[in-house]
JSON list of C-alpha atoms in Angstrom, two decimals:
[
{"chain": "A", "resi": 28, "resn": "MET", "atom": "CA", "xyz": [0.59, -5.34, 10.43]},
{"chain": "A", "resi": 29, "resn": "LYS", "atom": "CA", "xyz": [3.55, -7.15, 8.87]},
{"chain": "A", "resi": 30, "resn": "PHE", "atom": "CA", "xyz": [1.52, -10.35, 8.80]},
{"chain": "A", "resi": 31, "resn": "VAL", "atom": "CA", "xyz": [-1.26, -8.65, 6.82]},
{"chain": "A", "resi": 32, "resn": "ILE", "atom": "CA", "xyz": [1.24, -7.32, 4.26]},
{"chain": "A", "resi": 33, "resn": "VAL", "atom": "CA", "xyz": [2.97, -10.69, 3.88]},
{"chain": "A", "resi": 34, "resn": "PHE", "atom": "CA", "xyz": [-0.40, -12.48, 3.66]},
{"chain": "A", "resi": 35, "resn": "ALA", "atom": "CA", "xyz": [-1.62, -10.04, 0.98]},
{"chain": "A", "resi": 36, "resn": "ALA", "atom": "CA", "xyz": [1.58, -10.50, -1.03]},
{"chain": "A", "resi": 37, "resn": "VAL", "atom": "CA", "xyz": [1.34, -14.31, -0.89]},
{"chain": "A", "resi": 38, "resn": "LEU", "atom": "CA", "xyz": [-2.35, -14.20, -1.82]},
{"chain": "A", "resi": 39, "resn": "ALA", "atom": "CA", "xyz": [-1.66, -11.91, -4.78]},
{"chain": "A", "resi": 40, "resn": "ALA", "atom": "CA", "xyz": [1.17, -14.15, -6.01]},
{"chain": "A", "resi": 41, "resn": "SER", "atom": "CA", "xyz": [-0.96, -17.28, -5.78]},
{"chain": "A", "resi": 42, "resn": "LEU", "atom": "CA", "xyz": [-3.84, -15.66, -7.65]},
{"chain": "A", "resi": 43, "resn": "ALA", "atom": "CA", "xyz": [-1.48, -14.46, -10.38]},
{"chain": "A", "resi": 44, "resn": "ALA", "atom": "CA", "xyz": [-0.09, -17.96, -11.01]},
{"chain": "A", "resi": 45, "resn": "PRO", "atom": "CA", "xyz": [-1.42, -19.77, -14.10]},
{"chain": "A", "resi": 46, "resn": "GLN", "atom": "CA", "xyz": [-4.51, -21.82, -13.36]},
{"chain": "A", "resi": 47, "resn": "GLY", "atom": "CA", "xyz": [-5.86, -25.04, -14.85]},
{"chain": "A", "resi": 48, "resn": "ALA", "atom": "CA", "xyz": [-4.33, -26.56, -17.97]},
{"chain": "A", "resi": 49, "resn": "ASP", "atom": "CA", "xyz": [-2.06, -23.57, -18.64]},
{"chain": "A", "resi": 50, "resn": "LYS", "atom": "CA", "xyz": [0.16, -24.19, -15.64]},
{"chain": "A", "resi": 51, "resn": "ASP", "atom": "CA", "xyz": [0.86, -27.75, -16.81]},
{"chain": "A", "resi": 52, "resn": "ALA", "atom": "CA", "xyz": [1.26, -26.95, -20.52]},
{"chain": "A", "resi": 53, "resn": "VAL", "atom": "CA", "xyz": [4.21, -28.39, -22.39]},
{"chain": "A", "resi": 54, "resn": "ILE", "atom": "CA", "xyz": [5.73, -27.54, -25.76]},
{"chain": "A", "resi": 55, "resn": "ASN", "atom": "CA", "xyz": [4.65, -30.13, -28.32]},
{"chain": "A", "resi": 56, "resn": "LYS", "atom": "CA", "xyz": [6.39, -28.64, -31.35]},
{"chain": "A", "resi": 57, "resn": "TYR", "atom": "CA", "xyz": [9.06, -26.00, -31.95]},
{"chain": "A", "resi": 58, "resn": "ASP", "atom": "CA", "xyz": [10.66, -25.22, -35.30]},
{"chain": "A", "resi": 59, "resn": "SER", "atom": "CA", "xyz": [13.12, -22.44, -36.02]},
{"chain": "A", "resi": 60, "resn": "GLU", "atom": "CA", "xyz": [14.77, -22.07, -39.39]},
{"chain": "A", "resi": 61, "resn": "ASN", "atom": "CA", "xyz": [16.58, -19.45, -41.42]},
{"chain": "A", "resi": 62, "resn": "ILE", "atom": "CA", "xyz": [17.46, -17.18, -38.53]},
{"chain": "A", "resi": 63, "resn": "GLY", "atom": "CA", "xyz": [20.04, -14.83, -39.92]},
{"chain": "A", "resi": 64, "resn": "VAL", "atom": "CA", "xyz": [20.72, -11.61, -41.75]},
{"chain": "A", "resi": 65, "resn": "ASP", "atom": "CA", "xyz": [18.14, -12.30, -44.48]},
{"chain": "A", "resi": 66, "resn": "GLY", "atom": "CA", "xyz": [15.25, -13.18, -42.19]},
{"chain": "A", "resi": 67, "resn": "PHE", "atom": "CA", "xyz": [13.75, -15.69, -39.83]},
{"chain": "A", "resi": 68, "resn": "ASN", "atom": "CA", "xyz": [11.01, -18.29, -39.52]},
{"chain": "A", "resi": 69, "resn": "TYR", "atom": "CA", "xyz": [9.66, -20.00, -36.40]},
{"chain": "A", "resi": 70, "resn": "ALA", "atom": "CA", "xyz": [6.63, -21.95, -35.19]},
{"chain": "A", "resi": 71, "resn": "TYR", "atom": "CA", "xyz": [5.52, -23.58, -31.95]},
{"chain": "A", "resi": 72, "resn": "GLU", "atom": "CA", "xyz": [2.54, -25.43, -30.46]},
{"chain": "A", "resi": 73, "resn": "THR", "atom": "CA", "xyz": [1.75, -26.19, -26.84]},
{"chain": "A", "resi": 74, "resn": "SER", "atom": "CA", "xyz": [-0.45, -28.80, -25.20]},
{"chain": "A", "resi": 75, "resn": "ASN", "atom": "CA", "xyz": [-3.02, -26.22, -24.08]},
{"chain": "A", "resi": 76, "resn": "GLY", "atom": "CA", "xyz": [-3.98, -25.11, -27.60]},
{"chain": "A", "resi": 77, "resn": "ILE", "atom": "CA", "xyz": [-1.60, -22.18, -28.00]},
{"chain": "A", "resi": 78, "resn": "ALA", "atom": "CA", "xyz": [0.24, -22.02, -31.32]},
{"chain": "A", "resi": 79, "resn": "ALA", "atom": "CA", "xyz": [2.12, -19.39, -33.29]},
{"chain": "A", "resi": 80, "resn": "ASN", "atom": "CA", "xyz": [4.19, -19.03, -36.40]},
{"chain": "A", "resi": 81, "resn": "GLU", "atom": "CA", "xyz": [6.03, -16.05, -37.86]},
{"chain": "A", "resi": 82, "resn": "GLN", "atom": "CA", "xyz": [8.23, -15.21, -40.82]},
{"chain": "A", "resi": 83, "resn": "GLY", "atom": "CA", "xyz": [10.23, -12.04, -41.29]},
{"chain": "A", "resi": 84, "resn": "GLN", "atom": "CA", "xyz": [12.57, -10.58, -43.85]},
{"chain": "A", "resi": 85, "resn": "ILE", "atom": "CA", "xyz": [14.42, -7.37, -44.60]},
{"chain": "A", "resi": 86, "resn": "THR", "atom": "CA", "xyz": [12.81, -5.13, -47.22]},
{"chain": "A", "resi": 87, "resn": "ASN", "atom": "CA", "xyz": [14.63, -2.41, -49.17]},
{"chain": "A", "resi": 88, "resn": "ALA", "atom": "CA", "xyz": [17.95, -3.83, -47.97]},
{"chain": "A", "resi": 89, "resn": "GLY", "atom": "CA", "xyz": [20.84, -1.40, -48.05]},
{"chain": "A", "resi": 90, "resn": "SER", "atom": "CA", "xyz": [18.65, 1.61, -48.70]},
{"chain": "A", "resi": 91, "resn": "GLU", "atom": "CA", "xyz": [17.60, 4.50, -46.51]},
{"chain": "A", "resi": 92, "resn": "ASN", "atom": "CA", "xyz": [14.15, 2.83, -46.28]},
{"chain": "A", "resi": 93, "resn": "GLU", "atom": "CA", "xyz": [15.45, -0.53, -45.03]},
{"chain": "A", "resi": 94, "resn": "ALA", "atom": "CA", "xyz": [12.88, -2.19, -42.75]},
{"chain": "A", "resi": 95, "resn": "ILE", "atom": "CA", "xyz": [11.76, -5.58, -41.51]},
{"chain": "A", "resi": 96, "resn": "ALA", "atom": "CA", "xyz": [8.45, -7.05, -42.66]},
{"chain": "A", "resi": 97, "resn": "VAL", "atom": "CA", "xyz": [6.84, -9.74, -40.53]},
{"chain": "A", "resi": 98, "resn": "ARG", "atom": "CA", "xyz": [3.85, -12.00, -41.18]},
{"chain": "A", "resi": 99, "resn": "GLY", "atom": "CA", "xyz": [2.44, -14.37, -38.65]},
{"chain": "A", "resi": 100, "resn": "GLU", "atom": "CA", "xyz": [-0.43, -16.01, -36.87]},
{"chain": "A", "resi": 101, "resn": "PHE", "atom": "CA", "xyz": [-1.20, -17.06, -33.33]},
{"chain": "A", "resi": 102, "resn": "LYS", "atom": "CA", "xyz": [-4.08, -18.91, -31.72]},
{"chain": "A", "resi": 103, "resn": "TYR", "atom": "CA", "xyz": [-5.20, -19.64, -28.20]},
{"chain": "A", "resi": 104, "resn": "VAL", "atom": "CA", "xyz": [-8.21, -21.00, -26.35]},
{"chain": "A", "resi": 105, "resn": "GLY", "atom": "CA", "xyz": [-10.03, -18.27, -24.43]},
{"chain": "A", "resi": 106, "resn": "PRO", "atom": "CA", "xyz": [-11.68, -18.62, -21.01]},
{"chain": "A", "resi": 107, "resn": "ASP", "atom": "CA", "xyz": [-14.97, -19.14, -22.87]},
{"chain": "A", "resi": 108, "resn": "GLY", "atom": "CA", "xyz": [-13.61, -22.28, -24.59]},
{"chain": "A", "resi": 109, "resn": "VAL", "atom": "CA", "xyz": [-13.47, -20.62, -28.03]},
{"chain": "A", "resi": 110, "resn": "THR", "atom": "CA", "xyz": [-10.27, -20.86, -30.09]},
{"chain": "A", "resi": 111, "resn": "TYR", "atom": "CA", "xyz": [-9.22, -17.38, -31.18]},
{"chain": "A", "resi": 112, "resn": "ILE", "atom": "CA", "xyz": [-7.00, -16.96, -34.24]},
{"chain": "A", "resi": 113, "resn": "VAL", "atom": "CA", "xyz": [-5.15, -13.76, -35.10]},
{"chain": "A", "resi": 114, "resn": "THR", "atom": "CA", "xyz": [-3.20, -13.26, -38.32]},
{"chain": "A", "resi": 115, "resn": "TYR", "atom": "CA", "xyz": [-1.03, -10.20, -38.68]},
{"chain": "A", "resi": 116, "resn": "ILE", "atom": "CA", "xyz": [1.42, -8.19, -40.70]},
{"chain": "A", "resi": 117, "resn": "ALA", "atom": "CA", "xyz": [3.94, -5.89, -39.04]},
{"chain": "A", "resi": 118, "resn": "ASP", "atom": "CA", "xyz": [5.94, -3.63, -41.31]},
{"chain": "A", "resi": 119, "resn": "GLU", "atom": "CA", "xyz": [6.66, 0.04, -41.99]},
{"chain": "A", "resi": 120, "resn": "ASN", "atom": "CA", "xyz": [2.88, 0.59, -41.77]},
{"chain": "A", "resi": 121, "resn": "GLY", "atom": "CA", "xyz": [2.68, -0.76, -38.22]},
{"chain": "A", "resi": 122, "resn": "PHE", "atom": "CA", "xyz": [1.04, -3.81, -36.65]},
{"chain": "A", "resi": 123, "resn": "GLN", "atom": "CA", "xyz": [-2.05, -4.90, -38.60]},
{"chain": "A", "resi": 124, "resn": "PRO", "atom": "CA", "xyz": [-3.94, -7.75, -36.88]},
{"chain": "A", "resi": 125, "resn": "GLN", "atom": "CA", "xyz": [-6.97, -9.54, -38.33]},
{"chain": "A", "resi": 126, "resn": "GLY", "atom": "CA", "xyz": [-9.34, -11.99, -36.67]},
{"chain": "A", "resi": 127, "resn": "ALA", "atom": "CA", "xyz": [-13.03, -12.78, -36.53]},
{"chain": "A", "resi": 128, "resn": "HIS", "atom": "CA", "xyz": [-13.20, -11.37, -32.98]},
{"chain": "A", "resi": 129, "resn": "ILE", "atom": "CA", "xyz": [-11.28, -8.15, -33.75]},
{"chain": "A", "resi": 130, "resn": "PRO", "atom": "CA", "xyz": [-13.47, -5.14, -34.65]},
{"chain": "A", "resi": 131, "resn": "GLN", "atom": "CA", "xyz": [-12.74, -3.64, -38.06]},
{"chain": "A", "resi": 132, "resn": "ALA", "atom": "CA", "xyz": [-12.59, 0.10, -38.70]}
]
């Protein structure tokens, strides 16, 4: 019985590991600037087609309505070989993603 449990755990772990190009991906580019009280900005790209960038800043600083507003974009290659791109805003109105593959209300 113990063998079956151990075998199932090892099988599950091996199936959960990244497959194909993703497991060998490396970071090709990473930039991070202006990280501080006023805001932040970062971007990265990997060898498997994943990329992201994001900028954020404080809005209504010092007021009762102080918040952080973030704008960004990320892309990745799906299992179907298509590159998916998502742009977004995240602020006091919540996370608002947009992309050709995302259904609109």
